[in-house]
Short mmCIF file of C-alpha atoms in Angstrom, two decimals:
data_model
loop_
_atom_site.label_atom_id
_atom_site.label_comp_id
_atom_site.label_asym_id
_atom_site.label_seq_id
_atom_site.Cartn_x
_atom_site.Cartn_y
_atom_site.Cartn_z
CA MET A 20 75.02 141.53 88.07
CA GLU A 21 73.52 144.12 85.76
CA THR A 22 76.15 144.29 83.07
CA ASN A 23 76.03 141.66 80.36
CA TYR A 24 79.30 139.75 80.31
CA GLY A 25 78.13 136.97 78.06
CA LEU A 26 76.45 133.63 78.53
CA THR A 27 79.35 131.88 80.20
CA ILE A 28 79.67 134.25 83.15
CA GLU A 29 75.89 134.55 83.30
CA GLY A 30 75.76 130.77 83.68
CA LEU A 31 78.43 130.73 86.39
CA MET A 32 76.52 133.36 88.37
CA LYS A 33 73.32 131.32 88.27
CA HIS A 34 74.76 128.19 89.84
CA ARG A 35 72.78 126.51 92.57
CA SER A 36 73.05 122.91 93.67
CA ILE A 37 70.31 120.65 92.32
CA ARG A 38 69.10 117.81 94.53
CA LYS A 39 65.99 116.73 92.65
CA PHE A 40 66.21 115.43 89.09
CA THR A 41 63.77 114.31 86.40
CA ASN A 42 64.06 110.77 85.09
CA GLN A 43 65.52 111.96 81.79
CA GLN A 44 68.83 110.26 81.08
CA ILE A 45 71.87 112.18 79.83
CA ALA A 46 72.79 111.50 76.21
CA GLY A 47 76.08 109.66 75.77
CA GLU A 48 77.52 112.46 73.68
CA HIS A 49 76.71 114.97 76.41
CA ARG A 50 78.36 112.75 78.99
CA ALA A 51 81.42 112.59 76.75
CA ALA A 52 81.46 116.36 76.33
CA ILE A 53 81.31 116.87 80.10
CA LEU A 54 84.24 114.52 80.63
CA ALA A 55 86.21 116.12 77.79
CA ALA A 56 85.66 119.56 79.32
CA ALA A 57 86.90 118.21 82.65
CA GLN A 58 90.04 116.83 81.03
CA HIS A 59 90.81 120.19 79.43
CA ALA A 60 91.09 122.01 82.75
CA SER A 61 94.56 123.07 83.81
CA SER A 62 96.64 120.33 85.42
CA SER A 63 99.82 120.61 87.50
CA SER A 64 102.70 119.86 85.07
CA ASN A 65 100.09 118.00 82.99
CA MET A 66 100.05 115.17 85.56
CA GLN A 67 96.27 114.82 85.08
CA ALA A 68 96.13 113.52 88.64
CA PHE A 69 92.47 112.49 88.79
CA SER A 70 90.12 109.67 87.91
CA VAL A 71 86.35 109.50 87.74
CA ILE A 72 84.40 106.42 88.80
CA ARG A 73 80.98 106.46 87.15
CA ILE A 74 78.53 104.54 89.34
CA THR A 75 75.94 102.67 87.28
CA ASP A 76 75.39 99.72 89.63
CA LYS A 77 72.22 100.24 91.63
CA GLY A 78 73.32 98.26 94.66
CA LEU A 79 76.52 100.27 94.81
CA ARG A 80 74.53 103.50 94.55
CA GLU A 81 72.41 102.38 97.53
CA THR A 82 75.50 101.64 99.62
CA LEU A 83 77.04 104.98 98.71
CA MET A 84 73.78 106.76 99.49
CA ALA A 85 73.80 105.23 102.97
CA ILE A 86 77.40 106.38 103.50
CA THR A 87 76.46 109.95 102.60
CA GLY A 88 73.78 109.99 105.30
CA ASN A 89 70.96 108.89 102.99
CA GLN A 90 71.08 111.72 100.49
CA SER A 91 68.44 110.24 98.16
CA TYR A 92 69.76 111.96 95.02
CA VAL A 93 72.92 109.84 95.21
CA LEU A 94 70.65 106.93 94.31
CA GLU A 95 68.19 108.79 92.10
CA SER A 96 70.31 111.06 89.89
CA PRO A 97 70.80 109.86 86.29
CA GLU A 98 74.57 110.09 86.75
CA PHE A 99 76.66 109.76 89.89
CA TRP A 100 80.39 110.24 89.49
CA VAL A 101 83.01 109.81 92.19
CA TRP A 102 85.97 112.11 91.66
CA CYS A 103 89.29 110.73 92.90
CA ALA A 104 92.71 112.26 93.36
CA ASP A 105 94.89 109.85 91.38
CA LEU A 106 98.68 109.79 91.65
CA TYR A 107 98.75 106.10 90.72
CA ARG A 108 98.46 106.55 86.95
CA TYR A 109 101.12 109.26 86.99
CA THR A 110 103.43 107.02 88.98
CA LEU A 111 102.91 104.18 86.54
CA ALA A 112 103.84 106.47 83.65
CA ALA A 113 106.79 107.99 85.49
CA GLY A 114 108.11 104.66 86.76
CA GLN A 115 108.02 103.03 83.34
CA GLY A 116 105.87 100.17 84.42
CA THR A 117 105.74 99.97 88.18
CA ALA A 118 103.84 102.07 90.69
CA ASP A 119 105.90 101.10 93.74
CA ALA A 120 108.54 103.76 93.21
CA GLY A 121 105.86 106.42 93.54
CA LEU A 122 105.24 105.67 97.17
CA ASP A 123 108.54 107.34 98.06
CA GLY A 124 107.40 110.69 96.73
CA ALA A 125 103.81 110.70 97.96
CA ASN A 126 103.89 113.57 100.44
CA ALA A 127 101.59 116.51 101.23
CA GLU A 128 102.64 118.19 97.96
CA TRP A 129 101.42 115.19 95.99
CA TYR A 130 98.14 115.08 97.85
CA THR A 131 97.70 118.79 97.17
CA ILE A 132 98.40 118.28 93.46
CA GLY A 133 95.82 115.49 93.37
CA ALA A 134 93.15 117.43 95.27
CA VAL A 135 93.64 120.57 93.17
CA ASP A 136 93.82 118.77 89.80
CA THR A 137 90.67 116.81 90.66
CA ALA A 138 88.72 119.88 91.75
CA LEU A 139 89.73 121.93 88.68
CA ALA A 140 88.55 119.11 86.41
CA ALA A 141 85.33 118.58 88.36
CA GLN A 142 84.46 122.26 88.22
CA ASN A 143 84.92 122.29 84.46
CA ALA A 144 82.56 119.30 84.35
CA ALA A 145 80.05 121.20 86.49
CA VAL A 146 80.24 124.26 84.24
CA ALA A 147 79.91 122.13 81.10
CA ALA A 148 76.93 120.24 82.52
CA GLU A 149 75.12 123.42 83.54
CA SER A 150 75.74 124.93 80.11
CA LEU A 151 73.80 121.96 78.71
CA GLY A 152 70.82 122.68 80.96
CA LEU A 153 71.78 120.04 83.50
CA GLY A 154 72.10 120.54 87.25
CA ILE A 155 74.69 119.17 89.62
CA VAL A 156 75.47 118.83 93.29
CA TYR A 157 78.80 117.95 94.88
CA ILE A 158 78.64 115.20 97.50
CA GLY A 159 81.32 115.60 100.18
CA GLY A 160 79.41 113.01 102.22
CA ILE A 161 81.35 110.15 100.63
CA ARG A 162 84.14 111.18 103.01
CA ASN A 163 81.90 110.17 105.95
CA ASP A 164 83.35 106.68 105.46
CA ILE A 165 86.12 107.27 102.99
CA ARG A 166 87.83 103.95 103.72
CA ARG A 167 84.71 101.97 102.84
CA VAL A 168 84.23 103.99 99.64
CA GLY A 169 87.83 103.26 98.66
CA GLU A 170 87.26 99.55 99.24
CA LEU A 171 83.96 99.48 97.34
CA LEU A 172 85.53 101.19 94.33
CA LYS A 173 88.67 99.02 94.55
CA LEU A 174 90.97 102.02 94.60
CA PRO A 175 94.69 101.21 94.52
CA GLN A 176 97.38 103.00 96.50
CA LEU A 177 97.74 106.71 95.71
CA VAL A 178 94.07 107.05 94.73
CA VAL A 179 91.66 108.84 97.12
CA PRO A 180 87.91 109.47 96.61
CA LEU A 181 87.39 113.19 97.25
CA PHE A 182 83.73 113.87 96.42
CA GLY A 183 80.80 112.64 94.40
CA MET A 184 78.78 114.56 91.86
CA CYS A 185 75.12 114.00 90.96
CA ILE A 186 74.23 115.13 87.43
CA GLY A 187 70.81 115.28 85.77
CA TYR A 188 68.01 117.48 84.49
CA PRO A 189 66.72 119.72 87.31
CA ASP A 190 63.29 119.01 88.75
CA GLN A 191 63.50 122.01 91.08
CA ASP A 192 64.51 125.65 90.75
CA PRO A 193 66.15 126.79 93.98
CA VAL A 194 67.20 130.36 94.67
CA VAL A 195 70.87 131.20 94.15
CA ARG A 196 72.59 131.33 97.55
CA PRO A 197 74.23 134.68 98.29
CA ARG A 198 77.93 134.72 99.09
CA LEU A 199 80.22 136.77 101.29
CA SER A 200 80.90 140.25 99.95
CA PRO A 201 83.90 140.30 97.56
CA GLU A 202 85.77 142.53 100.02
CA ALA A 203 85.68 139.68 102.55
CA VAL A 204 87.39 137.32 100.12
CA MET A 205 89.90 139.42 98.19
CA HIS A 206 92.91 141.02 99.87
CA GLU A 207 95.61 143.24 98.39
CA ASN A 208 99.28 142.32 98.86
CA GLU A 209 98.68 140.98 102.34
CA TYR A 210 96.01 139.16 104.27
CA SER A 211 93.80 141.44 106.29
CA SER A 212 91.11 140.28 108.69
CA GLU A 213 90.44 143.69 110.21
CA ALA A 214 87.05 144.09 108.60
CA TYR A 215 85.95 140.46 108.99
CA HIS A 216 83.56 141.13 111.86
CA SER A 217 81.62 143.72 109.89
CA HIS A 218 81.74 141.64 106.68
CA ILE A 219 80.41 138.61 108.54
CA ALA A 220 77.69 140.64 110.25
CA GLU A 221 76.60 142.12 106.91
CA TYR A 222 76.57 138.66 105.28
CA ASP A 223 74.67 137.17 108.21
CA GLU A 224 71.79 139.54 107.48
CA ARG A 225 71.75 138.77 103.75
CA HIS A 226 71.92 135.08 104.57
CA ARG A 227 68.92 135.34 106.91
CA ALA A 228 66.92 136.98 104.14
CA TYR A 229 67.93 134.23 101.72
CA MET A 230 66.93 131.50 104.19
CA ARG A 231 63.56 133.17 104.77
CA GLU A 232 62.94 133.31 101.02
CA ARG A 233 64.07 129.70 100.48
CA SER A 234 61.98 128.35 103.34
CA GLY A 235 58.88 130.47 102.83
CA GLY A 236 59.52 132.27 106.09
CA LYS A 237 60.11 129.17 108.23
CA LEU A 238 63.88 129.42 108.64
CA GLU A 239 66.20 132.36 109.05
CA SER A 240 69.60 131.16 110.20
CA SER A 241 72.58 133.41 109.63
CA TRP A 242 75.84 132.23 108.12
CA SER A 243 77.56 132.38 111.52
CA GLU A 244 74.83 130.23 113.03
CA GLN A 245 75.16 127.65 110.26
CA MET A 246 78.94 127.61 110.57
CA THR A 247 78.69 127.23 114.35
CA ALA A 248 76.26 124.33 113.96
CA LYS A 249 78.55 122.71 111.42
CA GLN A 250 81.60 123.02 113.66
CA SER A 251 79.83 121.39 116.59
CA GLN A 252 78.99 118.30 114.53
CA SER A 253 81.37 115.40 114.92
CA GLY A 254 83.92 115.91 112.18
CA ARG A 255 85.14 113.57 109.50
CA GLN A 256 88.57 112.05 109.94
CA ILE A 257 90.33 111.06 106.74
CA GLY A 258 93.99 111.33 107.79
CA GLY A 259 94.33 107.63 108.60
CA TYR A 260 92.91 106.64 105.22
CA LEU A 261 95.23 109.03 103.37
CA LYS A 262 98.14 107.36 105.12
CA ASN A 263 96.71 103.95 104.26
CA GLN A 264 96.64 105.01 100.60
CA GLY A 265 100.34 105.83 100.69
CA PHE A 266 100.40 109.56 101.44
CA ARG A 267 102.84 110.80 104.11
CA LEU A 268 101.35 114.17 104.88
CA ASP A 269 103.91 115.24 107.49
CA ASP A 270 106.47 115.54 104.68
CA MET B 7 84.90 118.08 69.07
CA GLU B 8 82.74 118.27 65.97
CA THR B 9 79.32 118.67 67.51
CA ASN B 10 78.34 122.16 68.59
CA TYR B 11 77.59 122.16 72.32
CA GLY B 12 77.52 125.91 72.69
CA LEU B 13 80.04 128.59 73.46
CA THR B 14 80.72 127.60 77.06
CA ILE B 15 81.91 124.06 76.33
CA GLU B 16 83.68 125.31 73.20
CA GLY B 17 85.58 127.73 75.44
CA LEU B 18 86.47 125.03 77.96
CA MET B 19 87.84 122.82 75.18
CA LYS B 20 90.09 125.59 73.89
CA HIS B 21 91.92 126.22 77.15
CA ARG B 22 95.67 126.52 77.02
CA SER B 23 97.89 128.24 79.55
CA ILE B 24 99.03 131.72 78.56
CA ARG B 25 102.49 132.83 79.67
CA LYS B 26 102.90 135.98 77.58
CA PHE B 27 100.55 138.92 77.99
CA THR B 28 100.02 142.30 76.33
CA ASN B 29 100.32 145.41 78.48
CA GLN B 30 96.57 145.99 78.42
CA GLN B 31 95.14 146.20 81.93
CA ILE B 32 91.98 144.40 82.96
CA ALA B 33 88.98 146.68 83.54
CA GLY B 34 87.84 146.87 87.14
CA GLU B 35 84.38 145.60 86.27
CA HIS B 36 85.89 142.56 84.54
CA ARG B 37 88.05 141.87 87.57
CA ALA B 38 84.93 142.09 89.73
CA ALA B 39 83.03 139.72 87.42
CA ILE B 40 85.86 137.17 87.58
CA LEU B 41 85.85 137.26 91.38
CA ALA B 42 82.05 137.07 91.52
CA ALA B 43 82.11 134.01 89.25
CA ALA B 44 84.69 132.43 91.55
CA GLN B 45 82.52 133.08 94.58
CA HIS B 46 79.53 131.41 92.93
CA ALA B 47 81.26 128.05 92.56
CA SER B 48 80.05 125.26 94.82
CA SER B 49 81.46 125.32 98.35
CA SER B 50 81.48 122.58 100.98
CA SER B 51 78.55 123.39 103.31
CA ASN B 52 78.90 126.99 102.07
CA MET B 53 82.09 127.39 104.12
CA GLN B 54 83.63 129.47 101.30
CA ALA B 55 87.00 128.29 102.51
CA PHE B 56 89.25 130.39 100.29
CA SER B 57 90.81 133.83 100.02
CA VAL B 58 92.52 135.58 97.13
CA ILE B 59 95.51 137.86 97.61
CA ARG B 60 95.80 140.22 94.67
CA ILE B 61 99.43 141.23 94.24
CA THR B 62 99.80 144.80 93.01
CA ASP B 63 103.10 145.64 94.72
CA LYS B 64 105.94 145.37 92.23
CA GLY B 65 108.61 144.45 94.75
CA LEU B 66 106.42 141.68 96.07
CA ARG B 67 105.84 140.44 92.53
CA GLU B 68 109.60 140.28 92.01
CA THR B 69 110.11 138.27 95.18
CA LEU B 70 107.31 135.89 94.25
CA MET B 71 108.72 135.53 90.74
CA ALA B 72 112.06 134.48 92.21
CA ILE B 73 110.34 131.91 94.42
CA THR B 74 108.61 130.37 91.40
CA GLY B 75 111.94 129.81 89.68
CA ASN B 76 111.90 133.10 87.80
CA GLN B 77 108.73 132.63 85.79
CA SER B 78 108.74 136.12 84.25
CA TYR B 79 104.96 136.30 83.76
CA VAL B 80 104.51 136.34 87.56
CA LEU B 81 106.04 139.81 87.38
CA GLU B 82 104.69 140.86 83.99
CA SER B 83 101.05 139.76 83.95
CA PRO B 84 98.49 142.55 84.50
CA GLU B 85 96.98 140.58 87.39
CA PHE B 86 98.61 138.06 89.71
CA TRP B 87 96.36 136.45 92.29
CA VAL B 88 97.44 134.05 95.03
CA TRP B 89 94.69 131.58 95.87
CA CYS B 90 94.69 130.42 99.50
CA ALA B 91 92.81 127.70 101.33
CA ASP B 92 91.23 129.65 104.18
CA LEU B 93 89.70 127.99 107.24
CA TYR B 94 90.45 131.05 109.35
CA ARG B 95 87.45 133.13 108.28
CA TYR B 96 85.13 130.17 108.75
CA THR B 97 86.52 129.55 112.22
CA LEU B 98 86.00 133.17 113.14
CA ALA B 99 82.36 132.96 112.05
CA ALA B 100 81.81 129.60 113.73
CA GLY B 101 83.53 130.61 116.95
CA GLN B 102 81.55 133.82 117.35
CA GLY B 103 84.58 135.99 117.51
CA THR B 104 87.68 133.93 118.15
CA ALA B 105 89.67 131.77 115.77
CA ASP B 106 91.48 129.74 118.43
CA ALA B 107 88.75 127.14 118.79
CA GLY B 108 89.20 126.23 115.15
CA LEU B 109 92.64 124.81 115.69
CA ASP B 110 91.11 121.78 117.41
CA GLY B 111 89.24 120.76 114.29
CA ALA B 112 91.89 121.48 111.68
CA ASN B 113 92.62 117.98 110.39
CA ALA B 114 93.10 116.43 106.95
CA GLU B 115 89.38 116.79 106.25
CA TRP B 116 89.62 120.55 106.81
CA TYR B 117 92.65 120.85 104.58
CA THR B 118 90.82 118.89 101.91
CA ILE B 119 87.78 121.18 102.18
CA GLY B 120 90.06 124.20 101.82
CA ALA B 121 92.00 122.83 98.86
CA VAL B 122 88.84 121.74 97.03
CA ASP B 123 86.85 124.93 97.74
CA THR B 124 89.80 127.03 96.57
CA ALA B 125 90.30 125.07 93.37
CA LEU B 126 86.59 125.10 92.47
CA ALA B 127 86.52 128.87 92.89
CA ALA B 128 89.76 129.39 90.97
CA GLN B 129 88.55 127.30 88.07
CA ASN B 130 85.37 129.36 87.82
CA ALA B 131 87.62 132.43 87.75
CA ALA B 132 89.68 130.87 84.97
CA VAL B 133 86.59 130.04 82.93
CA ALA B 134 85.14 133.52 83.47
CA ALA B 135 88.42 135.18 82.51
CA GLU B 136 88.76 133.13 79.33
CA SER B 137 85.16 133.91 78.37
CA LEU B 138 86.19 137.59 78.43
CA GLY B 139 89.05 136.96 76.01
CA LEU B 140 91.67 136.84 78.73
CA GLY B 141 94.26 134.11 79.24
CA ILE B 142 95.47 132.56 82.48
CA VAL B 143 98.13 130.28 83.86
CA TYR B 144 98.18 128.57 87.24
CA ILE B 145 101.43 128.95 89.17
CA GLY B 146 102.12 125.97 91.45
CA GLY B 147 105.66 127.29 91.82
CA ILE B 148 104.68 129.43 94.80
CA ARG B 149 104.83 126.14 96.74
CA ASN B 150 108.60 126.00 96.06
CA ASP B 151 108.96 128.09 99.21
CA ILE B 152 105.48 128.03 100.64
CA ARG B 153 106.61 129.19 104.09
CA ARG B 154 108.19 132.34 102.69
CA VAL B 155 105.09 133.08 100.61
CA GLY B 156 102.92 132.69 103.71
CA GLU B 157 105.16 135.12 105.60
CA LEU B 158 105.24 137.66 102.77
CA LEU B 159 101.46 137.66 102.50
CA LYS B 160 101.05 137.73 106.31
CA LEU B 161 98.78 134.70 106.32
CA PRO B 162 97.33 133.80 109.71
CA GLN B 163 96.88 130.27 111.04
CA LEU B 164 94.59 128.05 108.97
CA VAL B 165 95.38 129.90 105.73
CA VAL B 166 97.64 128.23 103.13
CA PRO B 167 98.75 129.63 99.76
CA LEU B 168 97.97 126.91 97.19
CA PHE B 169 98.75 128.41 93.79
CA GLY B 170 99.07 131.68 91.93
CA MET B 171 97.21 132.71 88.79
CA CYS B 172 98.43 135.14 86.12
CA ILE B 173 95.62 136.84 84.20
CA GLY B 174 95.86 139.12 81.18
CA TYR B 175 95.26 139.54 77.47
CA PRO B 176 97.16 136.84 75.54
CA ASP B 177 100.17 137.85 73.49
CA GLN B 178 100.69 134.32 72.21
CA ASP B 179 98.47 131.60 70.77
CA PRO B 180 99.77 128.20 71.87
CA VAL B 181 98.35 124.90 70.65
CA VAL B 182 95.88 123.15 72.96
CA ARG B 183 97.70 120.31 74.75
CA PRO B 184 96.15 116.90 74.13
CA ARG B 185 95.03 114.87 77.13
CA LEU B 186 94.86 111.19 78.03
CA SER B 187 92.06 109.35 76.26
CA PRO B 188 88.78 109.52 78.22
CA GLU B 189 88.91 105.74 78.73
CA ALA B 190 92.11 106.22 80.74
CA VAL B 191 90.37 108.61 83.13
CA MET B 192 86.82 107.29 83.54
CA HIS B 193 86.09 103.97 85.21
CA GLU B 194 82.74 102.23 85.76
CA ASN B 195 81.79 101.10 89.27
CA GLU B 196 85.34 100.15 90.15
CA TYR B 197 88.85 101.33 89.43
CA SER B 198 90.53 99.46 86.64
CA SER B 199 94.15 99.91 85.60
CA GLU B 200 94.26 96.92 83.25
CA ALA B 201 94.40 99.00 80.10
CA TYR B 202 96.71 101.71 81.49
CA HIS B 203 99.79 100.50 79.65
CA SER B 204 98.09 100.70 76.27
CA HIS B 205 96.38 104.00 77.12
CA ILE B 206 99.70 105.51 78.19
CA ALA B 207 101.49 104.19 75.08
CA GLU B 208 98.78 105.64 72.84
CA TYR B 209 98.92 109.00 74.64
CA ASP B 210 102.72 109.04 74.50
CA GLU B 211 102.52 109.04 70.69
CA ARG B 212 99.92 111.81 70.55
CA HIS B 213 101.99 113.79 73.03
CA ARG B 214 105.12 113.43 70.88
CA ALA B 215 103.21 114.79 67.88
CA TYR B 216 101.97 117.73 69.99
CA MET B 217 105.49 118.51 71.21
CA ARG B 218 106.83 118.40 67.64
CA GLU B 219 104.12 120.82 66.51
CA ARG B 220 104.64 123.13 69.47
CA SER B 221 108.41 123.23 69.11
CA GLY B 222 108.59 123.34 65.32
CA GLY B 223 110.11 119.85 65.24
CA LYS B 224 112.78 120.47 67.87
CA LEU B 225 111.25 118.49 70.75
CA GLU B 226 109.28 115.30 70.86
CA SER B 227 109.10 114.04 74.43
CA SER B 228 106.34 111.60 75.32
CA TRP B 229 104.11 112.00 78.36
CA SER B 230 105.92 109.15 80.13
CA GLU B 231 109.25 110.83 79.52
CA GLN B 232 107.98 114.14 80.91
CA MET B 233 106.48 112.46 83.96
CA THR B 234 109.71 110.52 84.56
CA ALA B 235 111.72 113.74 84.36
CA LYS B 236 109.31 115.44 86.73
CA GLN B 237 109.53 112.62 89.26
CA SER B 238 113.32 112.71 89.31
CA GLN B 239 113.34 116.43 90.20
CA SER B 240 113.72 117.20 93.86
CA GLY B 241 110.19 117.46 95.14
CA ARG B 242 108.50 120.19 97.09
CA GLN B 243 107.84 119.58 100.76
CA ILE B 244 104.93 121.46 102.24
CA GLY B 245 103.92 119.14 105.11
CA GLY B 246 105.90 121.06 107.74
CA TYR B 247 104.32 124.35 106.69
CA LEU B 248 100.82 122.88 106.79
CA LYS B 249 101.51 121.77 110.36
CA ASN B 250 102.89 125.23 111.12
CA GLN B 251 99.62 126.73 109.88
CA GLY B 252 97.62 124.59 112.30
CA PHE B 253 96.67 121.55 110.22
CA ARG B 254 97.11 118.11 111.81
CA LEU B 255 97.04 115.93 108.72
CA ASP B 256 97.45 112.59 110.49
CA ASP B 257 93.93 113.02 111.88
#
């Protein structure tokens, strides 16, 4: 982007996931500022339907790392936070003392509120952290065994671990990954997929160039190839756990 | 927050929803910067599982406003964007030309990826917009009749409208809403609800003070009271529509 829109947008445009961190710890006041920024994100009817579990126990980090398919930064990052959709606290407040009543209402709408509230807060945390010179990476891999993660973190009904987040000072400087052209993502008044084939083909070429640069010429997979490879992997199944946690998603 | 953490965090901490906008339009290059910032948010395996439908048609705005329970700013804001979880484009890319194959994989994990990717992108858009002096408000009310919204916007299978967003120059200056104490939201190594009753009681008092200030002394509802009122309202049901769009959430 050539125009100068200010430091905030400049920061957003420079995001890349960081998977290698220095040993430097994050100051307590910075940690507090990151959490405060997260809490100030928009929230559906102010339900604040999320919780963060900060993982400081090394043994627990090792177990979580194994669940994510041995992503070493889950163990090594100065901070590892598990972001959870949380309708339990809301239900406690709404029920004036008991959470049981909440189970009646816990349908797909509630799960959506929890997932969206949690992600809005987490993204504010990511933006705040990066503005402090920190790097982050989201860890969807905790959903590889979501039931086990829920047990380890002693999550009650109506709480679901959605993703982890490693935070720390970057010890690498990866290239920013290019994205689909804006025309492939924004529609006007109605959804239109007419130009998708050409948008995807154009992005595939930019993605190849990015992969070549990132790998020093060794890799050059297109976006389509990566998406095809991803789809052929055995997928995660979290529906049973969501039901176990009290969500009736057919409603 | 007394310490100076820089403009970005300062901006995040000042967020409040804006529901009244001036007539000033948003420059095209600013609109582009907001979308670009959204696209640079983290995305699960780079699936970029979201689309934005920009609503410029006035009749369509009026219909959407009615669906949201007549929130006038849906009609009046310079920009109104509908943010959709989109697994359709990904499926097209992964399937090398056909989206049908994707329906096999569309389970609760896929819906979660779509909801999280969409919310991360939208929050970057919100942060970018506010850094430009604009104000925003999320509109969950489009889920009041999610099926109708999906029909109006001609959404294909695997695309779900999650929320709207009004964007424009603020014509009001509301107080920032206080949030739960950080101790009520962050846990260490395991979930703990032991102190929830005292945290909620403490927040209820702060919330009363906020409501008094906001209303000029006319209102003073606590958080618990607002959450209780919300829970007693007839809830939205979106599970049937999600199934209609191809998501099998029991998986």
